[in-house]
Amino acid sequence: MGGAWLQFVASGLTAGAIYALVALGFTIVFNASGAINFAQGEFVMVGGMSAATLVAAGVSLPLAILLALAAAIVVALVIERVAISPARHAGTVTLIIITIGVSLFLRGLAQLVWGKGVFRLPAFSGEEPIAFAGATLLPQSLWVLGGAALAVIALRFFYGRTLAGKAMLATSFNRLAALLVGINTRAVLFASFGLAAFLGAVAGVLIAPIAFTSYDAGIMLGLKGFAAAMLGGLGSFPGAVLGGLVLGLLEGLGAGFVSSAYKDAIAFVVILGVLFFLPGGFLGARSSDRV
Amino acid sequence: QEAIRIGAFLSVTGPAAFLGDPELKTLEMYVERINAEGGVLGRKLQLFSYDDAGDAEKARTFAKRLIEQDKVDVIVGGSTTGATMAAVPLAEQSGTPFISLAGAVPIVEPTRKWVFKTPHTDRMACEKIFADTQARKLTKVALISGSGGFDKSMRAECVKVAPKYGVDLVADETYGATDTDMTAQLTKIKASGAQAVLNAGFGQGPAIVTRNYRQVGLTAPLYQSHGVASREFIKLAGPAAEGVRLPAAALLVSDILPAGDPQKPVVSNYRKHYEDKFKSDVSTFGGHAYDGLMLALGAMKAAGSTDKAKVRDALEATRGYVGTGGVVNMNANDHMGLDLTAFRMLEVKDGKWSLAK
Amino acid sequence: MLAALVVLAPLALPNNYAYEVAIQIAINAVVCVGLNLLIGYAGQISLGHAGFFALGGYASAILATRYGVPVWLSLPGACIAVGALAHVLGRPTLRLKGHPLAMATLGLGVIISIALTTEDKWTGGPDGMPVPPLVLFGLAVQGEQAWYWIAGGLLVGTVWLALNLIDSPNGRALRALHGSEVAAQTLGIDCTRFKLQVFTLSAMLAALAGALTAHYAGFITPAKATFLHSVELVIMVVFGGMASVFGAVVGAAVMTLLPQLLTVLKDYEMMVFGAVLVATMVLFPQGLVPTVARWWNGRPQ
Amino acid sequence: MTLLAVRGLEKSFGGVKAIGGVDLRFERGAVHSVIGPNGAGKTSLINMLSGIYRPDAGSIQLEGQELAGQPAHRFAAAGIGRTFQNLQVFFNMTALENVMTGRHLRERHSLAAALLRTRALQRAEAQSRQAAHDLLRLVGLCGQDDTRADAMSYGALKRLEIARALAAQPRLLLLDEPAAGLNATEAREIDALIQRLAEAGTTIVLVEHNMALVMEVSDHVVVLDHGRKLAEGTPHEVSSHPGVIEAYLGSAETPAEEAEAAHA
Amino acid sequence: MLEVASLASRYGRIPALGGVSLRVNAGELVAIVGANGAGKTTLLRTISGVQPASGGQIRFEDADLLKLHARQRVQAGIIQVPEGRQVFAPMTVEDNLKLGTFARGSLDHMEPVLDLFPVLRDKFRELAGNLSGGQQQMLAIARALMARPRLLLLDEPGMGLAPRLVAEIFARIHALRKVGTTILLVDQNARAALGVADRGYVMETGRIVLEGSARDLLHDPQVQRAYLGSA
Ligand SMILES: Nc1ncnc2c1ncn2[C@@H]1O[C@H](COP(=O)(O)OP(=O)(O)OP(=O)(O)O)[C@@H](O)[C@H]1O
Ligand SMILES: Nc1ncnc2c1ncn2[C@@H]1O[C@H](COP(=O)(O)OP(=O)(O)OP(=O)(O)O)[C@@H](O)[C@H]1O
Ligand SMILES: [Mg+2]
Ligand SMILES: [Mg+2]
């Protein structure tokens, strides 16, 4: 099995890049509200499904993608207004349960609108696998990896360098203080949902050629994306990407070298191990717990 | 006059939705059609259906609801083996004829008084495939399967019957229902020197397996299970699907069946009805529901009543029923009544199903 | 009050299906009362309790079918085994807090679920395994009525124990470590010990409920171990009201009944369920029972 | 008689040496004050004496029993209680329950007894309730028994923390700025309370910036600066120490006087 | 400049302010003293808009403040230093100060503000949550100053500060007033607060019970007994 490990790595990167993109979306909402948005997987699904159906209806791919992004953002903003914003003073757990309700709602809606079929988008730049040293990678995987890289750079810049980005972070750390320095905390939540949906839809569009999409695709993406975000360190954008890639690699190598039946379990065992030693994940925020 | 009550619990949502969804559509459509034609025994049909979402516990609750509250005359349903097995004791206890739409062998082996099933078993699928590999002189076969009930059950049956066909299983890999990349597993299979690969699975997994199969450069013949017998598979797998073989019922190739085939009228009709109404492709699973409903109604007609015991006896006495799944001949020891001839070996050619030579 | 409700309810139950739902409510409520001790009172989260629930069922079933242990023994045996497992797993896990804890418990649940699905020699795989009926004092417990009294009795007992626990020094210690772990420590509270205690207790209650479900249904599948079932349990707790024992019961009741009622909506079921969940949490952010209780108390003033 | 002896205590955070090699002795029944500029390391010291921080080096001995390195709840069990500069109230409880929790070490915690609510437990609970009630009255929170902690004002919460710490009947009580947020008159009440506790034999370590209070109650004052001991002695000695005036007290004039001068 | 008329506010059903009226003229420094729970914090929170009013009026110059969001009030120049510091604990001192300019003010103030609190310069890249209590208090004041407040609401600015610093802070507050900042000050150190103030109000259980020039209040025997600790 000498050269096979390279293919296991390629396999892991393909899955990992997908998880990374989803994890970035989790990070955005977490950084604004301190809550996990369990509807993030559904944002991805809405993006992928919209694009896939539009393409099937004859719309050109670039236009379909733009429309899909717009659709996901609109959906997310409406949901923020109707479901999240009215409950913004409630506790984190309540907020999380609301996002679970939202994810059920969106899944149910998607099932009505699009049915239960599985859809696929054409690959952006062909299907011909790229071979290197005996391993192969689909060109679309490079799109996904590139998308994740670009997203993390942009997000890092926005949150690390701009005052608006810092204001979004500040709101999740201390709402009262945020109000007192004049931050519109409602707008922050609103914007973060829009941003998370945008990123989610980008992810949905990028991964649909590889992973396909269906009304219930959000469940798995949500679970894996959450795990990736935790592994990398909740709140950290590079962490989200790192966590996603590591999770994917664990699965790929686990399936290759240990047991494909237990590959998910192997990944979770490793995550548990990491959390026991680094509760904040790889790149979790430096915490201050002094009294 | 009181309507005949048909009960159904199906996996309309959840991981097995592509079983339950066409099944429910089929039942609803035919109940409506038959009512429009005046019903059965001069009585209208009334359908009571619930979505068990693939959860056996829910299936049991709904089976109880059908029996206790809705007081149905017959149950057609149980998309998955787990759901079916959960409801079996209730049907047996209450004495309700129960026609399952799930595939696994244990549903009808050993035979239970009140339980019948319409689809071919997964063992038959394995046998059909291995018969084909035997004919092509391929002895080293690699197995890959999903982690769901359908997949694991078929995998286990294939392992059991392999020796009978001189098949040597050289690899045994697994993937999750929602996995997005199976190249790791396929790379291991590639290294195993398999002459053919059999994938037991349904849903989107097999499509990804098929695409990854070409990606890692595997060229050995790929067999899929009857679980992917729908046009959607070809759409998802794209050009990679070319040459894939699988055992399936006549339904999928209704248009290219020879004119003399006894199933031709039945499957053509069903297909036309379904595709006209729902504007989506038929799958064999909807056909199972069609067969289940028709068997039940046939038995009622034969019994001349909806008396449960009489209907059961009539079901067991079914002979020569021509359905979408094949020709059914039941008896006291066989509550399925199908044999290997019901399966056709299909091959994807030019993006379409065709009969394999 | 709850006891009276349990005793009187059968008058309103028309058939075995209604009993079935009532039994499910009672069993879910037992899990939720236990889980609420952990989530609502001790402020810890678990997204893996479905794993313990299913393990309870499987352990009892395997003990009974494979090792011929009589069911009246295998059932408590399973609870103790699961409790021991939870105790061992809980020790490192409960050092975590907040989201990492959620992740870790989720991971435990997923691992259990995968093991149950994969080890088909023991568990029958995804299609599950048959479970022998419960035999108490030489009599097989059969029929919905009998089960109703067992589940109802168990629920009343669990609620009574939980109420006692909350109103005791142990319960205060739990709430204290929820409020401020540092302060709790400086008062001499061994936080690890109390967290572990309540984690184990809630896991055992889940296992007990899981085992009863299995023996009642006569079979068990890994569906009960999934992450989604864990989430469902947490939803029940939060929906009814965290830090409220009756909230847990009400949450379990509503969340068990609602899907049964919504079946008439067919394709709209999931959407409406999601909408109901969102609307309730927006209107009753503290959960049903505490918010209603506050309104109630507020009115006289 | 020395109750608590600290030797060579050190604690750094990153590059900051919060406490850099401090030796201290706290005599039984006396009131010891720890003062020093902001960031001198006072709270860090208290955190180590109560087991919240694990020291990098050094020993903490309570009557010869080594405590350094033990978990915080052991410190409490050994008889060390504390309050917090940054409030650590149980906001999910009423005032009375907060104080009852303080009695944790005086209570038994058999899970079985708790679940079954035994007679003995009920009796103990009634006792705890009464004791907590009395303590609330003692710190001036009479009639607030059933107020939820999250509805209390800052000053009330400070008192609540004191009552809670007292409920454990500690031998050594560490108070981190108990009078912050109280006005001069209210601070006097704390003053009286501290003196009463000391008379009853409780050893007190007081961190406070309210110099009037420190001068009034202390038997012994330690001045920290940059994590080191700058001076030590009676209140009088310390307050006239030039280094202390320079680093901490500032010019003798009070700001009010200064300002009044400005008015004039 | 600020005119508060029979302002009421409540937590749920529990009233915290029962009709408070007061006035702060432009350039004035007004102190409020009162026992724990008198409602001082609630009053400041209601003025800054993080706590809803249940009755009464607040006018700031010509604007009806109750019609404005907290954010709009900040933009208008009403800046509060909250009780309990409320720094953004997981962010650096630098980011905390920058966020102070979110709605108004500019980064140009950074240097002068750091000159006021040199410790913050040493801790510039440290997480705010890791600062000592007093250092956080300084950061909270510094953050407020970054916004160039026109009306500064100070809730216990001297709390937790070393005596030398308290003296300094009050001197600074006094100096701020001189450069035209209007200040409403709450501090338990009533002597110091009234010492720097022009006028003062005394609050008890949600009402104003006494008002007058700071000097008069300082010498009022009742105030001395209740708040200044004089026997
Ligand atoms: N958890 C921590 N992480 C990093 N630095 C810390 C931590 N705790 C304390 N420090 C640093 O250690 C030094 C001492 O802090 P400490 O809180 O002990 O001061 P203090 O004397 O209590 O001051 P104050 O009177 O202002 O409360 C400070 O410079 C502070 O920034
Ligand atoms: N969140 C709250 N919920 C309910 N009641 C509250 C809340 N916050 C304050 N109160 C009550 O409102 C009243 C006024 O409190 P406030 O904090 O304004 O007092 P204060 O004068 O600032 O006191 P202190 O000097 O202690 O800070 C008090 O009786 C307090 O118990
Ligand atoms: Mg301090
Ligand atoms: Mg206040």
PDB file of N, CA and C in Angstrom, chain D residues 24-62:
ATOM      1  N   LEU D  24       5.080  35.435  53.797  1.00  0.00           N
ATOM      2  CA  LEU D  24       4.092  36.112  54.655  1.00  0.00           C
ATOM      3  C   LEU D  24       3.721  35.209  55.816  1.00  0.00           C
ATOM      4  N   ARG D  25       3.317  35.839  56.954  1.00  0.00           N
ATOM      5  CA  ARG D  25       2.798  35.068  58.083  1.00  0.00           C
ATOM      6  C   ARG D  25       1.514  35.720  58.532  1.00  0.00           C
ATOM      7  N   PHE D  26       0.511  34.936  58.703  1.00  0.00           N
ATOM      8  CA  PHE D  26      -0.760  35.479  59.179  1.00  0.00           C
ATOM      9  C   PHE D  26      -1.066  34.886  60.549  1.00  0.00           C
ATOM     10  N   GLU D  27      -1.183  35.791  61.532  1.00  0.00           N
ATOM     11  CA  GLU D  27      -1.374  35.328  62.911  1.00  0.00           C
ATOM     12  C   GLU D  27      -2.854  35.071  63.190  1.00  0.00           C
ATOM     13  N   ARG D  28      -3.093  34.088  63.985  1.00  0.00           N
ATOM     14  CA  ARG D  28      -4.461  33.698  64.303  1.00  0.00           C
ATOM     15  C   ARG D  28      -5.226  34.841  64.978  1.00  0.00           C
ATOM     16  N   GLY D  29      -6.434  35.068  64.518  1.00  0.00           N
ATOM     17  CA  GLY D  29      -7.297  36.047  65.161  1.00  0.00           C
ATOM     18  C   GLY D  29      -6.960  37.488  64.863  1.00  0.00           C
ATOM     19  N   ALA D  30      -5.969  37.704  64.027  1.00  0.00           N
ATOM     20  CA  ALA D  30      -5.595  39.076  63.723  1.00  0.00           C
ATOM     21  C   ALA D  30      -6.188  39.504  62.384  1.00  0.00           C
ATOM     22  N   VAL D  31      -6.239  40.833  62.173  1.00  0.00           N
ATOM     23  CA  VAL D  31      -6.683  41.350  60.884  1.00  0.00           C
ATOM     24  C   VAL D  31      -5.449  41.827  60.120  1.00  0.00           C
ATOM     25  N   HIS D  32      -5.199  41.156  58.981  1.00  0.00           N
ATOM     26  CA  HIS D  32      -4.054  41.519  58.156  1.00  0.00           C
ATOM     27  C   HIS D  32      -4.576  42.209  56.914  1.00  0.00           C
ATOM     28  N   SER D  33      -3.996  43.357  56.598  1.00  0.00           N
ATOM     29  CA  SER D  33      -4.399  44.000  55.358  1.00  0.00           C
ATOM     30  C   SER D  33      -3.296  43.874  54.333  1.00  0.00           C
ATOM     31  N   VAL D  34      -3.694  43.708  53.091  1.00  0.00           N
ATOM     32  CA  VAL D  34      -2.737  43.717  51.987  1.00  0.00           C
ATOM     33  C   VAL D  34      -3.120  44.886  51.097  1.00  0.00           C
ATOM     34  N   ILE D  35      -2.209  45.846  50.978  1.00  0.00           N
ATOM     35  CA  ILE D  35      -2.495  46.973  50.104  1.00  0.00           C
ATOM     36  C   ILE D  35      -1.398  47.088  49.056  1.00  0.00           C
ATOM     37  N   GLY D  36      -1.630  47.935  48.098  1.00  0.00           N
ATOM     38  CA  GLY D  36      -0.637  48.117  47.044  1.00  0.00           C
ATOM     39  C   GLY D  36      -1.301  48.669  45.812  1.00  0.00           C
ATOM     40  N   PRO D  37      -0.497  49.220  44.925  1.00  0.00           N
ATOM     41  CA  PRO D  37      -1.057  49.833  43.716  1.00  0.00           C
ATOM     42  C   PRO D  37      -1.836  48.829  42.880  1.00  0.00           C
ATOM     43  N   ASN D  38      -2.593  49.340  41.933  1.00  0.00           N
ATOM     44  CA  ASN D  38      -3.327  48.456  41.040  1.00  0.00           C
ATOM     45  C   ASN D  38      -2.356  47.612  40.246  1.00  0.00           C
ATOM     46  N   GLY D  39      -2.659  46.338  40.200  1.00  0.00           N
ATOM     47  CA  GLY D  39      -1.792  45.439  39.469  1.00  0.00           C
ATOM     48  C   GLY D  39      -0.591  44.991  40.273  1.00  0.00           C
ATOM     49  N   ALA D  40      -0.586  45.266  41.589  1.00  0.00           N
ATOM     50  CA  ALA D  40       0.558  44.881  42.410  1.00  0.00           C
ATOM     51  C   ALA D  40       0.600  43.375  42.639  1.00  0.00           C
ATOM     52  N   GLY D  41      -0.518  42.724  42.497  1.00  0.00           N
ATOM     53  CA  GLY D  41      -0.534  41.278  42.711  1.00  0.00           C
ATOM     54  C   GLY D  41      -1.376  40.840  43.889  1.00  0.00           C
ATOM     55  N   LYS D  42      -2.173  41.732  44.416  1.00  0.00           N
ATOM     56  CA  LYS D  42      -2.971  41.400  45.610  1.00  0.00           C
ATOM     57  C   LYS D  42      -3.997  40.313  45.305  1.00  0.00           C
ATOM     58  N   THR D  43      -4.740  40.527  44.223  1.00  0.00           N
ATOM     59  CA  THR D  43      -5.756  39.529  43.889  1.00  0.00           C
ATOM     60  C   THR D  43      -5.099  38.206  43.522  1.00  0.00           C
ATOM     61  N   SER D  44      -3.975  38.283  42.834  1.00  0.00           N
ATOM     62  CA  SER D  44      -3.271  37.045  42.505  1.00  0.00           C
ATOM     63  C   SER D  44      -2.875  36.303  43.775  1.00  0.00           C
ATOM     64  N   LEU D  45      -2.436  37.064  44.775  1.00  0.00           N
ATOM     65  CA  LEU D  45      -2.074  36.439  46.050  1.00  0.00           C
ATOM     66  C   LEU D  45      -3.288  35.738  46.656  1.00  0.00           C
ATOM     67  N   ILE D  46      -4.399  36.461  46.714  1.00  0.00           N
ATOM     68  CA  ILE D  46      -5.617  35.871  47.267  1.00  0.00           C
ATOM     69  C   ILE D  46      -6.008  34.626  46.478  1.00  0.00           C
ATOM     70  N   ASN D  47      -5.876  34.703  45.165  1.00  0.00           N
ATOM     71  CA  ASN D  47      -6.228  33.550  44.338  1.00  0.00           C
ATOM     72  C   ASN D  47      -5.366  32.344  44.682  1.00  0.00           C
ATOM     73  N   MET D  48      -4.123  32.578  45.005  1.00  0.00           N
ATOM     74  CA  MET D  48      -3.277  31.443  45.377  1.00  0.00           C
ATOM     75  C   MET D  48      -3.589  30.946  46.775  1.00  0.00           C
ATOM     76  N   LEU D  49      -3.891  31.880  47.671  1.00  0.00           N
ATOM     77  CA  LEU D  49      -4.197  31.457  49.042  1.00  0.00           C
ATOM     78  C   LEU D  49      -5.512  30.689  49.104  1.00  0.00           C
ATOM     79  N   SER D  50      -6.353  30.871  48.080  1.00  0.00           N
ATOM     80  CA  SER D  50      -7.614  30.131  48.099  1.00  0.00           C
ATOM     81  C   SER D  50      -7.603  28.974  47.101  1.00  0.00           C
ATOM     82  N   GLY D  51      -6.445  28.754  46.483  1.00  0.00           N
ATOM     83  CA  GLY D  51      -6.321  27.574  45.635  1.00  0.00           C
ATOM     84  C   GLY D  51      -6.852  27.752  44.222  1.00  0.00           C
ATOM     85  N   ILE D  52      -7.268  28.978  43.866  1.00  0.00           N
ATOM     86  CA  ILE D  52      -7.784  29.193  42.509  1.00  0.00           C
ATOM     87  C   ILE D  52      -6.636  29.174  41.501  1.00  0.00           C
ATOM     88  N   TYR D  53      -5.535  29.803  41.861  1.00  0.00           N
ATOM     89  CA  TYR D  53      -4.325  29.704  41.040  1.00  0.00           C
ATOM     90  C   TYR D  53      -3.377  28.730  41.719  1.00  0.00           C
ATOM     91  N   ARG D  54      -2.691  27.964  40.900  1.00  0.00           N
ATOM     92  CA  ARG D  54      -1.644  27.096  41.430  1.00  0.00           C
ATOM     93  C   ARG D  54      -0.336  27.874  41.340  1.00  0.00           C
ATOM     94  N   PRO D  55       0.346  28.063  42.453  1.00  0.00           N
ATOM     95  CA  PRO D  55       1.573  28.859  42.393  1.00  0.00           C
ATOM     96  C   PRO D  55       2.644  28.177  41.540  1.00  0.00           C
ATOM     97  N   ASP D  56       3.506  28.998  40.934  1.00  0.00           N
ATOM     98  CA  ASP D  56       4.625  28.436  40.179  1.00  0.00           C
ATOM     99  C   ASP D  56       5.673  27.863  41.130  1.00  0.00           C
ATOM    100  N   ALA D  57       5.792  28.496  42.266  1.00  0.00           N
ATOM    101  CA  ALA D  57       6.755  28.013  43.260  1.00  0.00           C
ATOM    102  C   ALA D  57       6.310  28.510  44.621  1.00  0.00           C
ATOM    103  N   GLY D  58       6.838  27.870  45.671  1.00  0.00           N
ATOM    104  CA  GLY D  58       6.545  28.348  47.011  1.00  0.00           C
ATOM    105  C   GLY D  58       5.607  27.437  47.762  1.00  0.00           C
ATOM    106  N   SER D  59       5.473  27.690  49.041  1.00  0.00           N
ATOM    107  CA  SER D  59       4.619  26.841  49.859  1.00  0.00           C
ATOM    108  C   SER D  59       3.573  27.671  50.590  1.00  0.00           C
ATOM    109  N   ILE D  60       2.449  27.043  50.815  1.00  0.00           N
ATOM    110  CA  ILE D  60       1.361  27.663  51.567  1.00  0.00           C
ATOM    111  C   ILE D  60       0.994  26.667  52.661  1.00  0.00           C
ATOM    112  N   GLN D  61       1.315  27.034  53.910  1.00  0.00           N
ATOM    113  CA  GLN D  61       1.060  26.068  54.973  1.00  0.00           C
ATOM    114  C   GLN D  61       0.052  26.605  55.962  1.00  0.00           C
ATOM    115  N   LEU D  62      -1.006  25.851  56.146  1.00  0.00           N
ATOM    116  CA  LEU D  62      -2.009  26.210  57.136  1.00  0.00           C
ATOM    117  C   LEU D  62      -1.777  25.309  58.345  1.00  0.00           C
TER     118      LEU D  62
END
